[in-house]
PDB file of C-alpha atoms in Angstrom:
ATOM      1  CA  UNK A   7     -20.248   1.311   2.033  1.00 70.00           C
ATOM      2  CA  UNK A   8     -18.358  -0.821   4.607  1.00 83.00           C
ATOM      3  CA  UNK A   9     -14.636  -0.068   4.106  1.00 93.00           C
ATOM      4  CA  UNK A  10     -12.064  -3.802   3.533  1.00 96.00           C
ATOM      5  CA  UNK A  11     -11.918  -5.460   6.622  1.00 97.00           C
ATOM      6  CA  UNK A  12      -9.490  -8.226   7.833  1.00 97.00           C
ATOM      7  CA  UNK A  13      -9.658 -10.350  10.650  1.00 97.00           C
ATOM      8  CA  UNK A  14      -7.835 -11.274  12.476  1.00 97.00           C
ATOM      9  CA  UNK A  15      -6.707  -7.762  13.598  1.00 96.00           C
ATOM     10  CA  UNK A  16      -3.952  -9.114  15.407  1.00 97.00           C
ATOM     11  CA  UNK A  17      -2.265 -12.825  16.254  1.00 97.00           C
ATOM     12  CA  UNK A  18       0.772 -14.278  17.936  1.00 98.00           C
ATOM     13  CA  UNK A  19       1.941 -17.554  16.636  1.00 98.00           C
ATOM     14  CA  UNK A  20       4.796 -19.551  17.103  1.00 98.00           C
ATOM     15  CA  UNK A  21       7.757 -20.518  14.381  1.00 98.00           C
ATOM     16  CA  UNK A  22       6.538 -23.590  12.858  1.00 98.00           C
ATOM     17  CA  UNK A  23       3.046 -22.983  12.945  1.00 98.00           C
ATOM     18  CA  UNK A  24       0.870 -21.955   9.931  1.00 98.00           C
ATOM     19  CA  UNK A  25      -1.748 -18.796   9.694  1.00 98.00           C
ATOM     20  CA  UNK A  26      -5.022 -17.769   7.798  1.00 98.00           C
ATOM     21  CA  UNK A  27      -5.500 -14.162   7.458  1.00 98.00           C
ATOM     22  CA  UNK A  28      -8.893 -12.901   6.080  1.00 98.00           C
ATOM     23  CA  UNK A  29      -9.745 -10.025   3.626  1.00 98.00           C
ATOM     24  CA  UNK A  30     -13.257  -9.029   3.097  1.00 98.00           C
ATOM     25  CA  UNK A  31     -12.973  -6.008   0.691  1.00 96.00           C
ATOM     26  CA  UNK A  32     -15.589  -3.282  -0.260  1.00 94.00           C
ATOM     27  CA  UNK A  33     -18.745  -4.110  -1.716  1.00 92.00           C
ATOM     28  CA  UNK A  34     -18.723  -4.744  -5.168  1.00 89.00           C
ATOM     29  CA  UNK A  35     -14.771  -5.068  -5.560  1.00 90.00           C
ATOM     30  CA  UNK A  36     -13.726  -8.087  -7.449  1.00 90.00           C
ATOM     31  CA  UNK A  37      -9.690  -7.230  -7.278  1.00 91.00           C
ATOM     32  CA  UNK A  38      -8.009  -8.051  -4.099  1.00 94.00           C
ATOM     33  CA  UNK A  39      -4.175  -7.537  -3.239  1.00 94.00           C
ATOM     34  CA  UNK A  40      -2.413  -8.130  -0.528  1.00 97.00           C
ATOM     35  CA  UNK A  41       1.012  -6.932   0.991  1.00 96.00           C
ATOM     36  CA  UNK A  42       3.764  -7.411   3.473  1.00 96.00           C
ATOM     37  CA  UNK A  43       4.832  -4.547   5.247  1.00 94.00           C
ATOM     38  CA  UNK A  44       7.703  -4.504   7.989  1.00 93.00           C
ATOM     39  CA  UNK A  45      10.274  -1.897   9.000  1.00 87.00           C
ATOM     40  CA  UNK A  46      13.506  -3.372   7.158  1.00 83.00           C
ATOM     41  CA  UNK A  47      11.598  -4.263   3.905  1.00 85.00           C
ATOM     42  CA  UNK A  48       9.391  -1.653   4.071  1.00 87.00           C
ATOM     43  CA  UNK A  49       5.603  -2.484   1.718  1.00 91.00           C
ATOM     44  CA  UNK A  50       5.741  -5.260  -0.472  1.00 94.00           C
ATOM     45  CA  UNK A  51       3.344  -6.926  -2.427  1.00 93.00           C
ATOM     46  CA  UNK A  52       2.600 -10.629  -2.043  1.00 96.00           C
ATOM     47  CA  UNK A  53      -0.070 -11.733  -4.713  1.00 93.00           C
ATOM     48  CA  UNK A  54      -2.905 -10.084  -6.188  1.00 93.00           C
ATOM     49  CA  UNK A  55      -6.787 -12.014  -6.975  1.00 94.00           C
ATOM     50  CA  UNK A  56      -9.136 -10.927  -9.575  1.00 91.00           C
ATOM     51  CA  UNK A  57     -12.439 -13.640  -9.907  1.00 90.00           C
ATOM     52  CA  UNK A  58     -10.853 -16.203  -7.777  1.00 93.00           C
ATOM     53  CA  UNK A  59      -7.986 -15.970 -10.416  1.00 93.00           C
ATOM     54  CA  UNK A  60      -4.081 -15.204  -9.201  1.00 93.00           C
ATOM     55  CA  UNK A  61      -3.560 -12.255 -11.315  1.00 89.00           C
ATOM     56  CA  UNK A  62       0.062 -11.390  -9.974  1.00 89.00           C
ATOM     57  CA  UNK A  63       2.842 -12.932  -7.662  1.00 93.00           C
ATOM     58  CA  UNK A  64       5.285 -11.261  -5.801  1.00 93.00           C
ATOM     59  CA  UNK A  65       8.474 -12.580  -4.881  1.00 93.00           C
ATOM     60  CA  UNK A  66       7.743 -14.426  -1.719  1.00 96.00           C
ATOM     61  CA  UNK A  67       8.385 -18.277  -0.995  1.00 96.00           C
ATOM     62  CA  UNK A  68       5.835 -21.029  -1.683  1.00 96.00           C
ATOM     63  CA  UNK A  69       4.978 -20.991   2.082  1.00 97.00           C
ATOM     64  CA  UNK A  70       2.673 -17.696   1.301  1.00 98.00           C
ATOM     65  CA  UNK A  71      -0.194 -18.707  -0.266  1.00 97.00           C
ATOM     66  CA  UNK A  72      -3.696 -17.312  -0.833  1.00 97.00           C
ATOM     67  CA  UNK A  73      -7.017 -17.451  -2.292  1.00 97.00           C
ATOM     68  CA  UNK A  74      -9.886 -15.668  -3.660  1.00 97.00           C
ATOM     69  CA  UNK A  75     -13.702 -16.804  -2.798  1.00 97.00           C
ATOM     70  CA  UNK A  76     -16.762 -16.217  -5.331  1.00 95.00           C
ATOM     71  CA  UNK A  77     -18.165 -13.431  -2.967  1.00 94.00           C
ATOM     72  CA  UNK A  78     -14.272 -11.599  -3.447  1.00 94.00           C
ATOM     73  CA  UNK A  79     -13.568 -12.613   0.232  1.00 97.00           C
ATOM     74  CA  UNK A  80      -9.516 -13.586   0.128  1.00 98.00           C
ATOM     75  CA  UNK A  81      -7.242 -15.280   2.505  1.00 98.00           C
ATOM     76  CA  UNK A  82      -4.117 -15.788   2.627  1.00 98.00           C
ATOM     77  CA  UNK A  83      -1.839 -18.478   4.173  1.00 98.00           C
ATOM     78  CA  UNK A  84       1.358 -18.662   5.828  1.00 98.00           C
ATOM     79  CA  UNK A  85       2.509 -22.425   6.181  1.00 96.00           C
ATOM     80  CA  UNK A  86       6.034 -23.556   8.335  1.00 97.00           C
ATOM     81  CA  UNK A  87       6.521 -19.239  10.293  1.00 98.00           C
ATOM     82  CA  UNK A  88       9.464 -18.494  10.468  1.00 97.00           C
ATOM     83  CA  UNK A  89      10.529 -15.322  12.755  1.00 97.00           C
ATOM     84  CA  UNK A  90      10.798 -13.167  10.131  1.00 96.00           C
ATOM     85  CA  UNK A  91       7.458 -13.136   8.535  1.00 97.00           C
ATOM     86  CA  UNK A  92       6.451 -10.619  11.499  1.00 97.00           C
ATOM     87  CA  UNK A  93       4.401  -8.106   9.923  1.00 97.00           C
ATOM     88  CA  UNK A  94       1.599  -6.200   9.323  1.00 96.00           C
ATOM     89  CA  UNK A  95      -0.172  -8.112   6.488  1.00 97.00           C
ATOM     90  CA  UNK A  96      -2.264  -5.303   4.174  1.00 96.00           C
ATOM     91  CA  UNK A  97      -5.445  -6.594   2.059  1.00 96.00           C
ATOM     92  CA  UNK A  98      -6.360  -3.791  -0.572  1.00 94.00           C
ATOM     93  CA  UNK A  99      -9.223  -3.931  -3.022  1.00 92.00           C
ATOM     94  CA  UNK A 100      -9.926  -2.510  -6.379  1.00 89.00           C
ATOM     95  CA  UNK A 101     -13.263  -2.126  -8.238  1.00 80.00           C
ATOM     96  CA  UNK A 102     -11.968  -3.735 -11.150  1.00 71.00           C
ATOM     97  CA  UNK A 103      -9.407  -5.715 -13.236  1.00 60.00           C
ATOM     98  CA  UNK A 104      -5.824  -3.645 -12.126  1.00 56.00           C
ATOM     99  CA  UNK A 105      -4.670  -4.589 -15.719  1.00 56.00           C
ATOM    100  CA  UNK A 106      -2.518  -2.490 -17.575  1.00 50.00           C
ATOM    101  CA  UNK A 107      -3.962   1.182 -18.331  1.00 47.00           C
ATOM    102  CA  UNK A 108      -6.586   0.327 -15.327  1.00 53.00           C
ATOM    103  CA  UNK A 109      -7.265   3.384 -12.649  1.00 57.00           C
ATOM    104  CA  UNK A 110      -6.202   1.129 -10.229  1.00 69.00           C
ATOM    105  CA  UNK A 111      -6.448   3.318  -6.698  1.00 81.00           C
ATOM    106  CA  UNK A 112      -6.402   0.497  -4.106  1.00 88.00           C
ATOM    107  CA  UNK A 113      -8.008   0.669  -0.990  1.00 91.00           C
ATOM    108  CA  UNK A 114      -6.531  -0.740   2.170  1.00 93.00           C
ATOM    109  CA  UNK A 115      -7.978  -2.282   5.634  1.00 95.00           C
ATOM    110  CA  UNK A 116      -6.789  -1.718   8.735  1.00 95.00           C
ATOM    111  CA  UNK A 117      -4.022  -4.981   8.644  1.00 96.00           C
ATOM    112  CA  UNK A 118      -3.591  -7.741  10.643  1.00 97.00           C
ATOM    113  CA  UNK A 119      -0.206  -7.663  12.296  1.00 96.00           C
ATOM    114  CA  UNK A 120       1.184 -10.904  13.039  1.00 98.00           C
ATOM    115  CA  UNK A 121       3.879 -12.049  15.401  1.00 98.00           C
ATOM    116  CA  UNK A 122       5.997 -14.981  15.160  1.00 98.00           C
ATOM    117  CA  UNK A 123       7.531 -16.211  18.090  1.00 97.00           C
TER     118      UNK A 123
ATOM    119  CA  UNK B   9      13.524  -4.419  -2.612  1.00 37.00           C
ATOM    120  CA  UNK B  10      11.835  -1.630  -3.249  1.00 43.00           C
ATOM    121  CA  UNK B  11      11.886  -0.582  -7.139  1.00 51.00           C
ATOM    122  CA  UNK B  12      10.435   3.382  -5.792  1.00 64.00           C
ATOM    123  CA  UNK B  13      12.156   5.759  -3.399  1.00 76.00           C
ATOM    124  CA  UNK B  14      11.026   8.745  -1.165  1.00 80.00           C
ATOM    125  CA  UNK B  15      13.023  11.596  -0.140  1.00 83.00           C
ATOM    126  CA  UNK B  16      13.677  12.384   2.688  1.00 89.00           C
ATOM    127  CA  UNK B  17      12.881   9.737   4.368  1.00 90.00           C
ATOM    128  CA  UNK B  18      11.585  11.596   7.689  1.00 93.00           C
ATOM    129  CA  UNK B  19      11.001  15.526   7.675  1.00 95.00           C
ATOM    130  CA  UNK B  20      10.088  17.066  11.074  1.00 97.00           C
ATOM    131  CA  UNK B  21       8.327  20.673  10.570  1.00 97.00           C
ATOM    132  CA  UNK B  22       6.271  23.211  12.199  1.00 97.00           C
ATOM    133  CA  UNK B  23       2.630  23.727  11.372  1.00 97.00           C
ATOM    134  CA  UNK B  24       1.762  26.018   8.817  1.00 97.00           C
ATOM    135  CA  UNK B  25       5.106  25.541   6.854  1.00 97.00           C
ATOM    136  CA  UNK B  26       4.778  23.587   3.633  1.00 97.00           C
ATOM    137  CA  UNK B  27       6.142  19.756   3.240  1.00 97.00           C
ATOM    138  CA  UNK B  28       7.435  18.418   0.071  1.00 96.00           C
ATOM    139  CA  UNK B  29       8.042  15.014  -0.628  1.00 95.00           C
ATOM    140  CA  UNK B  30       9.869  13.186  -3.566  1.00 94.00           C
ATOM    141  CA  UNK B  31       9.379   9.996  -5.155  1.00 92.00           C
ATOM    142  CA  UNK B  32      11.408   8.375  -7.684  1.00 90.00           C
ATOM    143  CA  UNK B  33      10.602   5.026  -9.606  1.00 87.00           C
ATOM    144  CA  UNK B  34      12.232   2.864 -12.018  1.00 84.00           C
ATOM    145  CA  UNK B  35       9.760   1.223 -14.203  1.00 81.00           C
ATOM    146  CA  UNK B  36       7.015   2.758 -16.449  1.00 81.00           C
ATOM    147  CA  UNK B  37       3.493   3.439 -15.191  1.00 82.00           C
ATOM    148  CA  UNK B  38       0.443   4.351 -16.294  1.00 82.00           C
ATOM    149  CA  UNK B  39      -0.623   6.320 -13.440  1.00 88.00           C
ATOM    150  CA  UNK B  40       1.399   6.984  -9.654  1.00 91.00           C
ATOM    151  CA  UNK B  41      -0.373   7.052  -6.465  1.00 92.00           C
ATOM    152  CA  UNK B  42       0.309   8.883  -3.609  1.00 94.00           C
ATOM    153  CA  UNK B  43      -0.861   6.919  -0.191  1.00 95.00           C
ATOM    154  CA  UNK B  44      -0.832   8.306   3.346  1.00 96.00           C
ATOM    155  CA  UNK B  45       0.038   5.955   6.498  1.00 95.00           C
ATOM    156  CA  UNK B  46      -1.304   6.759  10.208  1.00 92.00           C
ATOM    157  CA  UNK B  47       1.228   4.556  12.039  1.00 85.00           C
ATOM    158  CA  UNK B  48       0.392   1.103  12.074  1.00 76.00           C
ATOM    159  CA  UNK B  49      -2.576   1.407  10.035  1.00 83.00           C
ATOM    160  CA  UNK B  50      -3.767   0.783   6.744  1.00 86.00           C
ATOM    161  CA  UNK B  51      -2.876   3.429   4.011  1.00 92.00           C
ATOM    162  CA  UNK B  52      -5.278   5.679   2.795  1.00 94.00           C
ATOM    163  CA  UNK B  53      -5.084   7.260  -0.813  1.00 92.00           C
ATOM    164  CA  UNK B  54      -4.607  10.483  -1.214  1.00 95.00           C
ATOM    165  CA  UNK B  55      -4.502  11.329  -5.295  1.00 94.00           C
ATOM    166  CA  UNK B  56      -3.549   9.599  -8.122  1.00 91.00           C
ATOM    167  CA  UNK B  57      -1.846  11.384 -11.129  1.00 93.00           C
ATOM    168  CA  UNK B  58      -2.145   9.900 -14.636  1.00 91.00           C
ATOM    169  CA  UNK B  59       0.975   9.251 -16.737  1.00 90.00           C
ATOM    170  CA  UNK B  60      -0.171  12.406 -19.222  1.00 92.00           C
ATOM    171  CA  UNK B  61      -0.688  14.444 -16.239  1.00 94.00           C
ATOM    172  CA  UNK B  62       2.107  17.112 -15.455  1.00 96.00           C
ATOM    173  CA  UNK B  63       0.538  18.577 -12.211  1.00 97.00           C
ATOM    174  CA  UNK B  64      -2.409  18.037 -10.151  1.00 96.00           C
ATOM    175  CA  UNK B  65      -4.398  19.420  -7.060  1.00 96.00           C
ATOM    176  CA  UNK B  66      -6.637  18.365  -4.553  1.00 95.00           C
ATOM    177  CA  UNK B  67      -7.410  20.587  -1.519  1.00 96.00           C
ATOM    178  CA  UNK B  68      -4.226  21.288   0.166  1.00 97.00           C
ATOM    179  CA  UNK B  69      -2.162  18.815  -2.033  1.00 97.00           C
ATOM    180  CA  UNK B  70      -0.280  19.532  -4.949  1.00 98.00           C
ATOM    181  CA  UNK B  71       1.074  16.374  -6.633  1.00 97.00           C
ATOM    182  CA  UNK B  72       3.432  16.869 -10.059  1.00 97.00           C
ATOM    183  CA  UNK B  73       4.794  14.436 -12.334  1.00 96.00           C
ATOM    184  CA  UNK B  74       7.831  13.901 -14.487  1.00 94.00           C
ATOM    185  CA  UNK B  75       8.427  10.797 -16.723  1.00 92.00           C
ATOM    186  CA  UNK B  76      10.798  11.730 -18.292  1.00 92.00           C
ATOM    187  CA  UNK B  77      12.937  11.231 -15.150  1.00 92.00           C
ATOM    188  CA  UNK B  78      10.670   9.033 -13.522  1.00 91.00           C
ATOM    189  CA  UNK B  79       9.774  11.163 -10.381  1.00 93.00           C
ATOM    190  CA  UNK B  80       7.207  12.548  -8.873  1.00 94.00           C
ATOM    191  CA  UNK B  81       6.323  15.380  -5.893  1.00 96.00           C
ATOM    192  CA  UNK B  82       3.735  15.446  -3.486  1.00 97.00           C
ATOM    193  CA  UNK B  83       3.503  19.454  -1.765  1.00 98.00           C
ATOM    194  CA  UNK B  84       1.180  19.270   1.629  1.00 98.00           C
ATOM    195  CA  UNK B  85       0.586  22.942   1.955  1.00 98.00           C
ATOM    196  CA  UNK B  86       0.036  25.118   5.146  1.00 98.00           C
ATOM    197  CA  UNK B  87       0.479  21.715   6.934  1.00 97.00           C
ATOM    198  CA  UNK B  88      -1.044  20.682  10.212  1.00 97.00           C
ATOM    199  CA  UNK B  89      -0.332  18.647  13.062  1.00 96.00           C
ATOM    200  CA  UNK B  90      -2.736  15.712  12.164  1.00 95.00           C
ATOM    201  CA  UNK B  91      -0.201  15.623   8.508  1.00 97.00           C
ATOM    202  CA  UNK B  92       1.970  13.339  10.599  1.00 97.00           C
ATOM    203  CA  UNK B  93       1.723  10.435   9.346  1.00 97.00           C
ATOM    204  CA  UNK B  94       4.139   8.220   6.613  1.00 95.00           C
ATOM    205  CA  UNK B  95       3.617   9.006   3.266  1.00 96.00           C
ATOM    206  CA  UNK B  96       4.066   6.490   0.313  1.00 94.00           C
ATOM    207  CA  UNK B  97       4.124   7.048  -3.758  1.00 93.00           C
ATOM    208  CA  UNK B  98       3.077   3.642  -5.881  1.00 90.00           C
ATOM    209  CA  UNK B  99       3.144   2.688  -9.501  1.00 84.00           C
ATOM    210  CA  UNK B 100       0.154  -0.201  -9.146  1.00 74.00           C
ATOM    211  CA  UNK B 101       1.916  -2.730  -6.662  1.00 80.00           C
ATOM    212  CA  UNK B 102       5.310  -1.081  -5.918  1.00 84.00           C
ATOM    213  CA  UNK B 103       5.409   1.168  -3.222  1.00 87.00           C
ATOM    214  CA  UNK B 104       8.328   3.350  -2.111  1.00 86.00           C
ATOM    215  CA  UNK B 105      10.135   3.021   1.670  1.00 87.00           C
ATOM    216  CA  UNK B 106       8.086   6.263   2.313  1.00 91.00           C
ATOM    217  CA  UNK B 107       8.623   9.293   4.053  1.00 94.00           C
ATOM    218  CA  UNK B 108       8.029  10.247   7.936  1.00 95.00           C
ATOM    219  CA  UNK B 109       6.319  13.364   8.334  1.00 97.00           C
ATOM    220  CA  UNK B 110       6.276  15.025  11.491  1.00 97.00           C
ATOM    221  CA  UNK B 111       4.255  18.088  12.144  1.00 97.00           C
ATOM    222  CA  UNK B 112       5.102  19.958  15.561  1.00 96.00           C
ATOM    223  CA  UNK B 113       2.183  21.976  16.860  1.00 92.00           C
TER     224      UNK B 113
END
């Protein structure tokens, strides 16, 4: 099987501006997370999809925003950058429902690292 | 911030020699990951232990639990230069800051 894949792989944009980032995960995987991961904050999760549903919300502001598609394809959106959402932007998926008691091994793509200038 | 913590947070060693890598957490979990990070990539699983678990091996990893005090070690033995990488524990969507792993050659 294909492995998640996220386009784009990387992007410069400039403060102000807003971004799509894609997620395509593995065949067959109807959970999809996604994460934030820079060097002072280290990984940390933004939202989670299961069925086109937002399962889970990390602490982020309302300018991060996502999405899940019928096929399990996911984006997410970054409206108004701001310098500091620089990152590498992580799209996991899961087989299933990560619900409580779930075995809930994730499995990551490559990233798409962003720069805001 | 970051509910889980590694220790150290960057051990430099010589191949062959063992690396061992701790992870506390503050919040209950059913299971803990361990995840592996070539720099700048995406992270790639490594094991998963199950909250009932106590210890648990797969090829040259040794992984152990303890809920009781909410930690957890991962053991890379007879490590190699391609072991350098950052390596991160995770109760479902909480990862620690990691820990750098250098192997010298």
């Amino acid at each position: 099987k294909a492995g998640v894949t996220q386009t784009p792989r990387y992007l410069i944009k400039t403060r102000g501006q807003q971004v799509t980032l894609s997620c395509s995960p593995i065949s067959g995987h109807r959970s999809v997370s996604w994460y934030q991961q820079t060097p002072g904050q280290g990984l940390q999760f933004l939202f989670e999809y299961f069925s086109e549903t937002q399962r889970n919300k990390g602490n982020f502001p309302g300018r991060f925003s996502g999405r899940q598609f019928s096929n399990s394809r996911s984006e997410m959106n970054v409206s108004t950058l701001e310098l500091g959402d620089s990152a590498l932007y992580l799209c996991a998926s899961t087989p299933r429902d990560r619900g409580p008691g779930s075995y809930n091994e994730q499995f990551f793509g490559p990233g798409t690292r962003l720069t805001v200038l | 911030s970051q509910q889980g913590e590694e220790d150290p947070q960057a051990l430099s060693i010589q191949e062959g020699e063992n690396a061992t890598m701790n992870c506390s957490y503050k919040t209950s979990i059913n299971n803990l990951q361990w995840y592996r990070q070539n720099s700048g990539r995406g992270l790639v699983h490594l094991i998963l232990i199950r909250s009932n678990e106590r210890e648990k091996h797969s090829g040259r990893l040794r992984v152990t639990l303890d809920t009781s005090k909410k930690s957890s070690s991962l053991l890379i033995t007879a490590s190699r230069a391609a072991d350098t990488a950052s390596y991160f524990c995770a109760g479902k969507s909480t990862f620690g800051d990691g820990t750098t792993l250098t192997v010298k050659p």
